[in-house]
PDB file of C-alpha atoms in Angstrom:
ATOM      1  CA  MET A   1     -15.044 -35.921   0.474  1.00  0.00           C
ATOM      2  CA  SER A   2     -11.625 -34.258   0.770  1.00  0.00           C
ATOM      3  CA  HIS A   3     -10.293 -31.744  -1.724  1.00  0.00           C
ATOM      4  CA  ASP A   4      -6.749 -30.622  -2.508  1.00  0.00           C
ATOM      5  CA  ILE A   5      -5.903 -26.952  -2.060  1.00  0.00           C
ATOM      6  CA  GLU A   6      -5.507 -26.696  -5.843  1.00  0.00           C
ATOM      7  CA  ASP A   7      -9.248 -27.372  -6.164  1.00  0.00           C
ATOM      8  CA  ILE A   8     -10.069 -24.095  -4.422  1.00  0.00           C
ATOM      9  CA  GLN A   9     -10.713 -21.495  -7.115  1.00  0.00           C
ATOM     10  CA  ASP A  10     -10.378 -17.738  -6.816  1.00  0.00           C
ATOM     11  CA  CYS A  11     -13.231 -15.270  -7.059  1.00  0.00           C
ATOM     12  CA  PRO A  12     -13.611 -13.608 -10.507  1.00  0.00           C
ATOM     13  CA  ALA A  13     -11.049 -10.882 -11.157  1.00  0.00           C
ATOM     14  CA  ASP A  14     -13.721  -8.741 -12.842  1.00  0.00           C
ATOM     15  CA  SER A  15     -16.121  -7.601 -10.103  1.00  0.00           C
ATOM     16  CA  ARG A  16     -18.924  -7.370 -12.678  1.00  0.00           C
ATOM     17  CA  LEU A  17     -18.851 -11.159 -12.923  1.00  0.00           C
ATOM     18  CA  ALA A  18     -19.145 -11.662  -9.165  1.00  0.00           C
ATOM     19  CA  GLY A  19     -21.970 -14.115  -8.510  1.00  0.00           C
ATOM     20  CA  HIS A  20     -22.421 -14.859 -12.224  1.00  0.00           C
ATOM     21  CA  ALA A  21     -19.185 -16.581 -13.316  1.00  0.00           C
ATOM     22  CA  PRO A  22     -19.013 -20.403 -13.560  1.00  0.00           C
ATOM     23  CA  VAL A  23     -16.674 -20.478 -10.554  1.00  0.00           C
ATOM     24  CA  CYS A  24     -19.437 -18.903  -8.441  1.00  0.00           C
ATOM     25  CA  LYS A  25     -21.746 -21.879  -8.873  1.00  0.00           C
ATOM     26  CA  GLY A  26     -22.307 -23.542  -5.519  1.00  0.00           C
ATOM     27  CA  CYS A  27     -20.535 -20.809  -3.520  1.00  0.00           C
ATOM     28  CA  PRO A  28     -22.375 -19.886  -0.261  1.00  0.00           C
ATOM     29  CA  GLY A  29     -21.950 -16.182  -1.068  1.00  0.00           C
ATOM     30  CA  GLN A  30     -23.215 -16.333  -4.656  1.00  0.00           C
ATOM     31  CA  SER A  31     -26.562 -14.646  -4.008  1.00  0.00           C
ATOM     32  CA  LEU A  32     -24.947 -11.825  -2.014  1.00  0.00           C
ATOM     33  CA  CYS A  33     -22.318 -11.099  -4.676  1.00  0.00           C
ATOM     34  CA  SER A  34     -24.823 -11.154  -7.534  1.00  0.00           C
ATOM     35  CA  SER A  35     -27.225  -8.820  -5.708  1.00  0.00           C
ATOM     36  CA  GLN A  36     -24.498  -6.213  -5.128  1.00  0.00           C
ATOM     37  CA  ASP A  37     -23.900  -5.805  -8.864  1.00  0.00           C
ATOM     38  CA  SER A  38     -27.553  -5.337  -9.802  1.00  0.00           C
ATOM     39  CA  GLN A  39     -27.296  -1.546 -10.008  1.00  0.00           C
ATOM     40  CA  ALA A  40     -24.723   0.972 -11.188  1.00  0.00           C
ATOM     41  CA  ASP A  41     -22.596   2.541  -8.478  1.00  0.00           C
ATOM     42  CA  PRO A  42     -24.237   5.904  -7.619  1.00  0.00           C
ATOM     43  CA  ASP A  43     -20.955   7.220  -6.225  1.00  0.00           C
ATOM     44  CA  GLN A  44     -18.807   6.404  -9.238  1.00  0.00           C
ATOM     45  CA  GLU A  45     -18.867   9.927 -10.653  1.00  0.00           C
ATOM     46  CA  ILE A  46     -17.618  11.597  -7.477  1.00  0.00           C
ATOM     47  CA  ILE A  47     -15.018   8.838  -6.967  1.00  0.00           C
ATOM     48  CA  GLU A  48     -13.655   9.409 -10.478  1.00  0.00           C
ATOM     49  CA  THR A  49     -13.604  13.176  -9.915  1.00  0.00           C
ATOM     50  CA  ARG A  50     -11.535  12.763  -6.755  1.00  0.00           C
ATOM     51  CA  LEU A  51      -9.106  10.284  -8.287  1.00  0.00           C
ATOM     52  CA  LYS A  52      -8.574  12.038 -11.612  1.00  0.00           C
ATOM     53  CA  ALA A  53      -7.002  14.944  -9.717  1.00  0.00           C
ATOM     54  CA  ILE A  54      -4.226  12.539  -8.639  1.00  0.00           C
ATOM     55  CA  ARG A  55      -1.521  11.911 -11.230  1.00  0.00           C
ATOM     56  CA  HIS A  56       0.033   8.693  -9.872  1.00  0.00           C
ATOM     57  CA  LYS A  57      -1.594   6.111  -7.592  1.00  0.00           C
ATOM     58  CA  ILE A  58       0.911   3.566  -6.277  1.00  0.00           C
ATOM     59  CA  LEU A  59       0.054   0.529  -4.148  1.00  0.00           C
ATOM     60  CA  ILE A  60       2.523  -0.859  -1.600  1.00  0.00           C
ATOM     61  CA  LEU A  61       1.830  -4.589  -1.270  1.00  0.00           C
ATOM     62  CA  SER A  62       3.171  -7.739   0.344  1.00  0.00           C
ATOM     63  CA  GLY A  63       1.478 -11.001   1.140  1.00  0.00           C
ATOM     64  CA  LYS A  64       3.520 -11.144   4.342  1.00  0.00           C
ATOM     65  CA  GLY A  65       3.282  -8.950   7.438  1.00  0.00           C
ATOM     66  CA  GLY A  66       6.280  -7.444   9.203  1.00  0.00           C
ATOM     67  CA  VAL A  67       8.357  -6.797   6.087  1.00  0.00           C
ATOM     68  CA  GLY A  68       8.268  -3.001   6.409  1.00  0.00           C
ATOM     69  CA  LYS A  69       5.586  -1.962   3.904  1.00  0.00           C
ATOM     70  CA  SER A  70       4.640   1.110   5.907  1.00  0.00           C
ATOM     71  CA  SER A  71       8.258   2.188   6.401  1.00  0.00           C
ATOM     72  CA  ILE A  72       8.891   1.878   2.670  1.00  0.00           C
ATOM     73  CA  ALA A  73       5.672   3.757   1.866  1.00  0.00           C
ATOM     74  CA  VAL A  74       6.611   6.627   4.160  1.00  0.00           C
ATOM     75  CA  MET A  75      10.202   6.825   2.923  1.00  0.00           C
ATOM     76  CA  LEU A  76       9.056   6.973  -0.704  1.00  0.00           C
ATOM     77  CA  SER A  77       6.495   9.673   0.125  1.00  0.00           C
ATOM     78  CA  GLN A  78       9.106  11.747   1.990  1.00  0.00           C
ATOM     79  CA  MET A  79      11.596  11.545  -0.871  1.00  0.00           C
ATOM     80  CA  LEU A  80       8.957  12.513  -3.418  1.00  0.00           C
ATOM     81  CA  ALA A  81       7.872  15.434  -1.228  1.00  0.00           C
ATOM     82  CA  ASN A  82      11.506  16.515  -0.801  1.00  0.00           C
ATOM     83  CA  ASP A  83      11.716  16.620  -4.611  1.00  0.00           C
ATOM     84  CA  GLY A  84       8.841  19.092  -4.698  1.00  0.00           C
ATOM     85  CA  CYS A  85       5.970  16.704  -5.448  1.00  0.00           C
ATOM     86  CA  LYS A  86       2.552  17.032  -3.858  1.00  0.00           C
ATOM     87  CA  VAL A  87       2.137  13.735  -2.038  1.00  0.00           C
ATOM     88  CA  GLY A  88      -0.576  11.911  -0.120  1.00  0.00           C
ATOM     89  CA  VAL A  89      -0.460   8.651   1.850  1.00  0.00           C
ATOM     90  CA  LEU A  90      -3.604   6.546   2.227  1.00  0.00           C
ATOM     91  CA  ASP A  91      -3.417   3.841   4.887  1.00  0.00           C
ATOM     92  CA  ILE A  92      -5.977   1.073   4.303  1.00  0.00           C
ATOM     93  CA  ASP A  93      -4.479  -1.268   6.877  1.00  0.00           C
ATOM     94  CA  ILE A  94      -7.629  -1.100   8.992  1.00  0.00           C
ATOM     95  CA  CYS A  95      -6.547  -3.410  11.820  1.00  0.00           C
ATOM     96  CA  GLY A  96      -2.882  -2.386  12.056  1.00  0.00           C
ATOM     97  CA  PRO A  97      -2.492   1.278  11.048  1.00  0.00           C
ATOM     98  CA  SER A  98       0.990   2.729  11.551  1.00  0.00           C
ATOM     99  CA  ILE A  99       1.106   5.660   9.125  1.00  0.00           C
ATOM    100  CA  PRO A 100      -0.026   8.317  11.688  1.00  0.00           C
ATOM    101  CA  LYS A 101       2.959   7.544  13.935  1.00  0.00           C
ATOM    102  CA  LEU A 102       5.447   7.315  11.070  1.00  0.00           C
ATOM    103  CA  LEU A 103       4.306  10.688   9.686  1.00  0.00           C
ATOM    104  CA  SER A 104       4.064  12.327  13.137  1.00  0.00           C
ATOM    105  CA  VAL A 105       0.329  13.049  12.885  1.00  0.00           C
ATOM    106  CA  GLU A 106      -0.969  10.537  15.438  1.00  0.00           C
ATOM    107  CA  ASP A 107      -2.506  13.150  17.767  1.00  0.00           C
ATOM    108  CA  GLN A 108      -4.310  15.101  15.050  1.00  0.00           C
ATOM    109  CA  PRO A 109      -7.978  14.430  14.203  1.00  0.00           C
ATOM    110  CA  VAL A 110      -9.462  14.196  10.730  1.00  0.00           C
ATOM    111  CA  ILE A 111     -11.788  17.153  10.126  1.00  0.00           C
ATOM    112  CA  ASP A 112     -15.086  16.500   8.357  1.00  0.00           C
ATOM    113  CA  THR A 113     -15.909  19.558   6.232  1.00  0.00           C
ATOM    114  CA  GLN A 114     -18.779  20.283   3.855  1.00  0.00           C
ATOM    115  CA  TRP A 115     -16.467  19.240   1.004  1.00  0.00           C
ATOM    116  CA  GLY A 116     -15.377  15.976   2.621  1.00  0.00           C
ATOM    117  CA  TRP A 117     -12.718  14.656   4.982  1.00  0.00           C
ATOM    118  CA  LYS A 118      -9.689  16.913   5.171  1.00  0.00           C
ATOM    119  CA  PRO A 119      -6.462  14.858   5.272  1.00  0.00           C
ATOM    120  CA  ILE A 120      -4.010  15.515   8.065  1.00  0.00           C
ATOM    121  CA  VAL A 121      -0.818  17.232   6.945  1.00  0.00           C
ATOM    122  CA  SER A 122       2.516  15.918   8.197  1.00  0.00           C
ATOM    123  CA  PRO A 123       4.846  18.559   9.662  1.00  0.00           C
ATOM    124  CA  HIS A 124       7.604  17.056   7.510  1.00  0.00           C
ATOM    125  CA  SER A 125       7.372  17.971   3.810  1.00  0.00           C
ATOM    126  CA  ASN A 126       3.609  18.709   3.936  1.00  0.00           C
ATOM    127  CA  ILE A 127       2.546  15.157   3.113  1.00  0.00           C
ATOM    128  CA  LYS A 128      -1.211  14.638   3.309  1.00  0.00           C
ATOM    129  CA  ALA A 129      -2.272  11.513   5.204  1.00  0.00           C
ATOM    130  CA  LEU A 130      -5.446   9.594   5.969  1.00  0.00           C
ATOM    131  CA  SER A 131      -5.615   6.481   8.141  1.00  0.00           C
ATOM    132  CA  VAL A 132      -8.125   4.715  10.346  1.00  0.00           C
ATOM    133  CA  GLY A 133      -5.534   5.253  13.077  1.00  0.00           C
ATOM    134  CA  SER A 134      -6.499   8.943  13.087  1.00  0.00           C
ATOM    135  CA  PHE A 135     -10.088   8.022  14.006  1.00  0.00           C
ATOM    136  CA  LEU A 136      -9.170   5.876  17.026  1.00  0.00           C
ATOM    137  CA  ALA A 137      -9.231   7.120  20.604  1.00  0.00           C
ATOM    138  CA  SER A 138      -5.768   5.664  21.259  1.00  0.00           C
ATOM    139  CA  ASP A 139      -3.085   3.664  19.456  1.00  0.00           C
ATOM    140  CA  CYS A 140      -3.973   0.693  21.683  1.00  0.00           C
ATOM    141  CA  GLN A 141      -7.597   0.519  20.562  1.00  0.00           C
ATOM    142  CA  ALA A 142      -8.377  -2.676  18.663  1.00  0.00           C
ATOM    143  CA  VAL A 143     -10.387  -2.538  15.440  1.00  0.00           C
ATOM    144  CA  VAL A 144     -12.587  -5.649  15.516  1.00  0.00           C
ATOM    145  CA  TRP A 145     -14.477  -5.374  12.227  1.00  0.00           C
ATOM    146  CA  ARG A 146     -15.869  -7.805   9.721  1.00  0.00           C
ATOM    147  CA  GLY A 147     -15.196  -7.459   5.997  1.00  0.00           C
ATOM    148  CA  PRO A 148     -18.252  -5.365   5.012  1.00  0.00           C
ATOM    149  CA  ARG A 149     -17.424  -2.671   7.561  1.00  0.00           C
ATOM    150  CA  LYS A 150     -13.807  -2.498   6.355  1.00  0.00           C
ATOM    151  CA  THR A 151     -15.070  -2.203   2.800  1.00  0.00           C
ATOM    152  CA  ALA A 152     -17.413   0.633   3.741  1.00  0.00           C
ATOM    153  CA  LEU A 153     -14.631   2.620   5.418  1.00  0.00           C
ATOM    154  CA  ILE A 154     -12.188   2.232   2.523  1.00  0.00           C
ATOM    155  CA  ARG A 155     -14.958   3.331   0.195  1.00  0.00           C
ATOM    156  CA  ARG A 156     -15.494   6.483   2.258  1.00  0.00           C
ATOM    157  CA  MET A 157     -11.750   7.141   2.296  1.00  0.00           C
ATOM    158  CA  ILE A 158     -11.783   7.232  -1.496  1.00  0.00           C
ATOM    159  CA  LYS A 159     -15.138   8.947  -2.024  1.00  0.00           C
ATOM    160  CA  ASP A 160     -15.126  11.525   0.755  1.00  0.00           C
ATOM    161  CA  THR A 161     -11.486  12.581   1.145  1.00  0.00           C
ATOM    162  CA  LEU A 162     -10.544  16.027  -0.114  1.00  0.00           C
ATOM    163  CA  TRP A 163      -7.075  15.223  -1.475  1.00  0.00           C
ATOM    164  CA  GLY A 164      -7.084  17.991  -4.034  1.00  0.00           C
ATOM    165  CA  ARG A 165      -4.479  17.829  -6.791  1.00  0.00           C
ATOM    166  CA  LEU A 166      -1.644  15.435  -6.027  1.00  0.00           C
ATOM    167  CA  ASP A 167       1.347  14.229  -7.986  1.00  0.00           C
ATOM    168  CA  ASP A 168       1.485  10.952  -6.081  1.00  0.00           C
ATOM    169  CA  LEU A 169      -0.833   8.992  -3.784  1.00  0.00           C
ATOM    170  CA  ILE A 170       0.969   6.184  -1.954  1.00  0.00           C
ATOM    171  CA  ILE A 171      -1.486   3.517  -0.757  1.00  0.00           C
ATOM    172  CA  ASP A 172      -0.247   1.414   2.163  1.00  0.00           C
ATOM    173  CA  THR A 173      -2.072  -1.927   2.337  1.00  0.00           C
ATOM    174  CA  PRO A 174      -2.336  -4.733   4.916  1.00  0.00           C
ATOM    175  CA  PRO A 175      -0.829  -8.200   4.391  1.00  0.00           C
ATOM    176  CA  GLY A 176      -2.774 -10.671   2.272  1.00  0.00           C
ATOM    177  CA  THR A 177      -5.038 -10.610  -0.772  1.00  0.00           C
ATOM    178  CA  SER A 178      -8.518 -10.183   0.623  1.00  0.00           C
ATOM    179  CA  ASP A 179     -11.285  -7.639   1.306  1.00  0.00           C
ATOM    180  CA  GLU A 180      -9.162  -4.495   1.545  1.00  0.00           C
ATOM    181  CA  HIS A 181      -7.235  -5.261  -1.636  1.00  0.00           C
ATOM    182  CA  LEU A 182     -10.283  -6.204  -3.683  1.00  0.00           C
ATOM    183  CA  THR A 183     -12.106  -3.092  -2.465  1.00  0.00           C
ATOM    184  CA  ILE A 184      -9.348  -0.619  -3.331  1.00  0.00           C
ATOM    185  CA  LEU A 185      -8.822  -2.131  -6.783  1.00  0.00           C
ATOM    186  CA  LYS A 186     -12.524  -1.986  -7.541  1.00  0.00           C
ATOM    187  CA  LEU A 187     -12.644   1.693  -6.522  1.00  0.00           C
ATOM    188  CA  LEU A 188      -9.568   2.481  -8.613  1.00  0.00           C
ATOM    189  CA  ALA A 189     -10.789   0.475 -11.615  1.00  0.00           C
ATOM    190  CA  SER A 190     -11.884   3.425 -13.768  1.00  0.00           C
ATOM    191  CA  THR A 191      -8.722   5.435 -12.979  1.00  0.00           C
ATOM    192  CA  ARG A 192      -6.216   2.613 -13.024  1.00  0.00           C
ATOM    193  CA  PRO A 193      -3.313   2.799 -10.549  1.00  0.00           C
ATOM    194  CA  GLU A 194       0.138   3.165 -12.097  1.00  0.00           C
ATOM    195  CA  GLY A 195       1.071  -0.070 -10.402  1.00  0.00           C
ATOM    196  CA  ALA A 196       2.178  -1.899  -7.284  1.00  0.00           C
ATOM    197  CA  ILE A 197       5.458  -2.119  -5.438  1.00  0.00           C
ATOM    198  CA  ILE A 198       5.963  -5.516  -3.816  1.00  0.00           C
ATOM    199  CA  VAL A 199       7.944  -5.600  -0.557  1.00  0.00           C
ATOM    200  CA  THR A 200       9.661  -8.738   0.723  1.00  0.00           C
ATOM    201  CA  SER A 201      12.234  -9.642   3.346  1.00  0.00           C
ATOM    202  CA  PRO A 202      15.316 -11.648   2.263  1.00  0.00           C
ATOM    203  CA  GLN A 203      14.300 -15.101   3.526  1.00  0.00           C
ATOM    204  CA  LYS A 204      13.113 -17.764   1.113  1.00  0.00           C
ATOM    205  CA  LEU A 205      10.227 -18.380   3.551  1.00  0.00           C
ATOM    206  CA  SER A 206       9.049 -14.851   2.833  1.00  0.00           C
ATOM    207  CA  ALA A 207       9.287 -15.487  -0.916  1.00  0.00           C
ATOM    208  CA  GLY A 208       6.670 -18.230  -0.729  1.00  0.00           C
ATOM    209  CA  VAL A 209       4.145 -15.915   0.909  1.00  0.00           C
ATOM    210  CA  VAL A 210       4.954 -12.831  -1.168  1.00  0.00           C
ATOM    211  CA  SER A 211       4.617 -14.830  -4.383  1.00  0.00           C
ATOM    212  CA  ARG A 212       0.873 -15.015  -3.704  1.00  0.00           C
ATOM    213  CA  GLU A 213       0.709 -11.228  -3.801  1.00  0.00           C
ATOM    214  CA  ILE A 214       2.452 -11.208  -7.173  1.00  0.00           C
ATOM    215  CA  ARG A 215       0.001 -13.754  -8.537  1.00  0.00           C
ATOM    216  CA  PHE A 216      -2.836 -11.652  -7.129  1.00  0.00           C
ATOM    217  CA  CYS A 217      -1.588  -8.610  -9.063  1.00  0.00           C
ATOM    218  CA  GLN A 218      -1.284 -10.659 -12.235  1.00  0.00           C
ATOM    219  CA  LYS A 219      -4.795 -12.029 -11.829  1.00  0.00           C
ATOM    220  CA  MET A 220      -6.222  -8.558 -11.165  1.00  0.00           C
ATOM    221  CA  ASN A 221      -4.229  -6.987 -14.040  1.00  0.00           C
ATOM    222  CA  VAL A 222      -2.343  -4.636 -11.722  1.00  0.00           C
ATOM    223  CA  PRO A 223       1.039  -3.608 -13.197  1.00  0.00           C
ATOM    224  CA  ILE A 224       3.964  -4.456 -10.909  1.00  0.00           C
ATOM    225  CA  LEU A 225       6.511  -1.645 -10.830  1.00  0.00           C
ATOM    226  CA  GLY A 226       9.029  -3.871  -9.093  1.00  0.00           C
ATOM    227  CA  ILE A 227      10.152  -5.649  -5.954  1.00  0.00           C
ATOM    228  CA  ILE A 228      11.967  -4.125  -2.969  1.00  0.00           C
ATOM    229  CA  GLN A 229      13.892  -6.476  -0.700  1.00  0.00           C
ATOM    230  CA  ASN A 230      13.781  -4.873   2.745  1.00  0.00           C
ATOM    231  CA  MET A 231      15.899  -5.834   5.796  1.00  0.00           C
ATOM    232  CA  SER A 232      18.776  -6.889   3.546  1.00  0.00           C
ATOM    233  CA  GLY A 233      21.532  -6.944   6.135  1.00  0.00           C
ATOM    234  CA  TYR A 234      22.277  -4.979   9.298  1.00  0.00           C
ATOM    235  CA  THR A 235      24.001  -1.600   9.188  1.00  0.00           C
ATOM    236  CA  CYS A 236      26.672  -1.222  11.875  1.00  0.00           C
ATOM    237  CA  PRO A 237      26.000   1.994  13.858  1.00  0.00           C
ATOM    238  CA  CYS A 238      29.759   2.628  14.165  1.00  0.00           C
ATOM    239  CA  CYS A 239      31.190   2.053  10.695  1.00  0.00           C
ATOM    240  CA  SER A 240      28.016   1.727   8.524  1.00  0.00           C
ATOM    241  CA  GLU A 241      29.225  -1.629   7.208  1.00  0.00           C
ATOM    242  CA  VAL A 242      26.317  -3.873   6.201  1.00  0.00           C
ATOM    243  CA  THR A 243      26.324  -7.469   7.474  1.00  0.00           C
ATOM    244  CA  GLU A 244      23.912 -10.158   6.306  1.00  0.00           C
ATOM    245  CA  ILE A 245      21.834 -11.542   9.184  1.00  0.00           C
ATOM    246  CA  PHE A 246      19.126 -13.436   7.265  1.00  0.00           C
ATOM    247  CA  SER A 247      19.280 -15.978   4.494  1.00  0.00           C
ATOM    248  CA  ASP A 248      19.332 -13.897   1.339  1.00  0.00           C
ATOM    249  CA  GLY A 249      17.880 -13.980  -2.147  1.00  0.00           C
ATOM    250  CA  ALA A 250      14.073 -13.784  -1.898  1.00  0.00           C
ATOM    251  CA  GLY A 251      13.863 -10.593  -3.940  1.00  0.00           C
ATOM    252  CA  GLU A 252      16.078 -11.884  -6.744  1.00  0.00           C
ATOM    253  CA  TYR A 253      14.305 -15.249  -6.720  1.00  0.00           C
ATOM    254  CA  LEU A 254      10.866 -13.650  -7.071  1.00  0.00           C
ATOM    255  CA  ALA A 255      12.060 -11.249  -9.778  1.00  0.00           C
ATOM    256  CA  LYS A 256      13.431 -14.091 -11.903  1.00  0.00           C
ATOM    257  CA  LYS A 257      10.500 -16.414 -11.320  1.00  0.00           C
ATOM    258  CA  TYR A 258       7.817 -13.901 -12.283  1.00  0.00           C
ATOM    259  CA  GLY A 259       9.726 -11.646 -14.676  1.00  0.00           C
ATOM    260  CA  VAL A 260       9.364  -8.616 -12.409  1.00  0.00           C
ATOM    261  CA  PRO A 261      12.062  -5.935 -11.944  1.00  0.00           C
ATOM    262  CA  LEU A 262      14.077  -6.043  -8.718  1.00  0.00           C
ATOM    263  CA  LEU A 263      14.170  -2.381  -7.733  1.00  0.00           C
ATOM    264  CA  GLY A 264      16.799  -2.847  -5.046  1.00  0.00           C
ATOM    265  CA  SER A 265      17.658  -4.040  -1.554  1.00  0.00           C
ATOM    266  CA  VAL A 266      17.438  -1.980   1.628  1.00  0.00           C
ATOM    267  CA  PRO A 267      19.397  -2.728   4.825  1.00  0.00           C
ATOM    268  CA  LEU A 268      18.262  -2.529   8.446  1.00  0.00           C
ATOM    269  CA  ASP A 269      19.512   0.503  10.349  1.00  0.00           C
ATOM    270  CA  THR A 270      18.700   1.060  14.029  1.00  0.00           C
ATOM    271  CA  SER A 271      19.120   4.842  13.687  1.00  0.00           C
ATOM    272  CA  ILE A 272      16.622   4.904  10.843  1.00  0.00           C
ATOM    273  CA  LEU A 273      14.132   2.762  12.766  1.00  0.00           C
ATOM    274  CA  LYS A 274      14.300   4.992  15.838  1.00  0.00           C
ATOM    275  CA  ALA A 275      13.895   8.143  13.740  1.00  0.00           C
ATOM    276  CA  GLN A 276      10.913   6.687  11.867  1.00  0.00           C
ATOM    277  CA  GLU A 277       9.162   5.817  15.119  1.00  0.00           C
ATOM    278  CA  LYS A 278       9.427   9.503  16.037  1.00  0.00           C
ATOM    279  CA  GLY A 279       7.889  10.504  12.714  1.00  0.00           C
ATOM    280  CA  SER A 280      11.055  12.204  11.441  1.00  0.00           C
ATOM    281  CA  ASN A 281      11.946  12.914   7.817  1.00  0.00           C
ATOM    282  CA  ILE A 282      14.555  10.207   7.255  1.00  0.00           C
ATOM    283  CA  GLU A 283      16.143  11.523   4.081  1.00  0.00           C
ATOM    284  CA  ASN A 284      16.696  14.935   5.652  1.00  0.00           C
ATOM    285  CA  MET A 285      18.300  13.395   8.744  1.00  0.00           C
ATOM    286  CA  TYR A 286      20.325  10.580   7.129  1.00  0.00           C
ATOM    287  CA  PRO A 287      20.755  11.388   3.420  1.00  0.00           C
ATOM    288  CA  ASN A 288      24.025   9.429   3.128  1.00  0.00           C
ATOM    289  CA  SER A 289      23.040   6.370   5.134  1.00  0.00           C
ATOM    290  CA  PRO A 290      23.036   3.000   3.313  1.00  0.00           C
ATOM    291  CA  PHE A 291      19.264   2.940   3.787  1.00  0.00           C
ATOM    292  CA  GLY A 292      18.767   6.438   2.370  1.00  0.00           C
ATOM    293  CA  VAL A 293      21.131   5.894  -0.565  1.00  0.00           C
ATOM    294  CA  SER A 294      19.436   2.598  -1.479  1.00  0.00           C
ATOM    295  CA  MET A 295      15.962   4.117  -1.307  1.00  0.00           C
ATOM    296  CA  ARG A 296      16.989   7.074  -3.472  1.00  0.00           C
ATOM    297  CA  GLN A 297      18.295   4.670  -6.139  1.00  0.00           C
ATOM    298  CA  ILE A 298      15.056   2.703  -5.938  1.00  0.00           C
ATOM    299  CA  LEU A 299      12.982   5.858  -6.352  1.00  0.00           C
ATOM    300  CA  LYS A 300      14.904   6.780  -9.506  1.00  0.00           C
ATOM    301  CA  LYS A 301      14.033   3.402 -11.021  1.00  0.00           C
ATOM    302  CA  ILE A 302      10.364   3.845 -10.105  1.00  0.00           C
ATOM    303  CA  GLN A 303      10.266   7.311 -11.645  1.00  0.00           C
ATOM    304  CA  LYS A 304      11.750   5.988 -14.895  1.00  0.00           C
ATOM    305  CA  VAL A 305       8.953   3.419 -15.117  1.00  0.00           C
ATOM    306  CA  LEU A 306       6.294   6.058 -14.400  1.00  0.00           C
ATOM    307  CA  GLU A 307       7.681   8.354 -17.095  1.00  0.00           C
ATOM    308  CA  LYS A 308       7.299   5.742 -19.834  1.00  0.00           C
TER     309      LYS A 308
END
């Protein structure tokens, strides 16, 4: 018998109901989910201790890949660090990590000390970083892992990383709304994140995919700080004039549809892209570029929300 896609129901938002909620009846994974919640988490105390030393925990999300989540995450972390904040970046994109390259720490190993994993420190603005990319032998090595192994690694990243006291922890996530996202939200549950920043490209096609991420946040009770529309036009390398190259309006459309703030739009800039690939501090190099000016305005809006 065929079923419409609307008949497919989501897993329970509250992990304590996993395997026990009415929607779980008849699911092939019901017994596995129910067995995992039979005992209290023995690591919860140390997880809370680690996370309570971090003032703000901000998720960078997008249902769609290739929209520049990692670039936005790094730019925000660099601007915060330039303002004197103690900043960390956690990359939970297990299969496609890019944070080590963007923060110029790709050749540095993570050191396992008696107190836990010591994050790598970026040479630009002393940003602390942790990514699966730092554990790989090369940037070409494929990570072919099933969900449980991804979950176990993200759990270790939260439980065993010696972040110390931070003002801001920027969490860069992969596309979608699956294992990695559910895992990080469960680990952050007792020390709720300040919220999520949703990144989209301008096309309406992107809006359809990104809308699923917004609905995911609403279902999981994650506050949405706002939407950033990336790749909003092309910046001419000669005159810095911005020209639209994609159909526009996805960010504004999503903001109106879901009642979420539109934080701003950010243009493409080839100079910025080349500098980021070298792991440079973009704001220091191009403070007056359309990209840098837009991101600084966006950060001010985010900080106003966090101060409320």
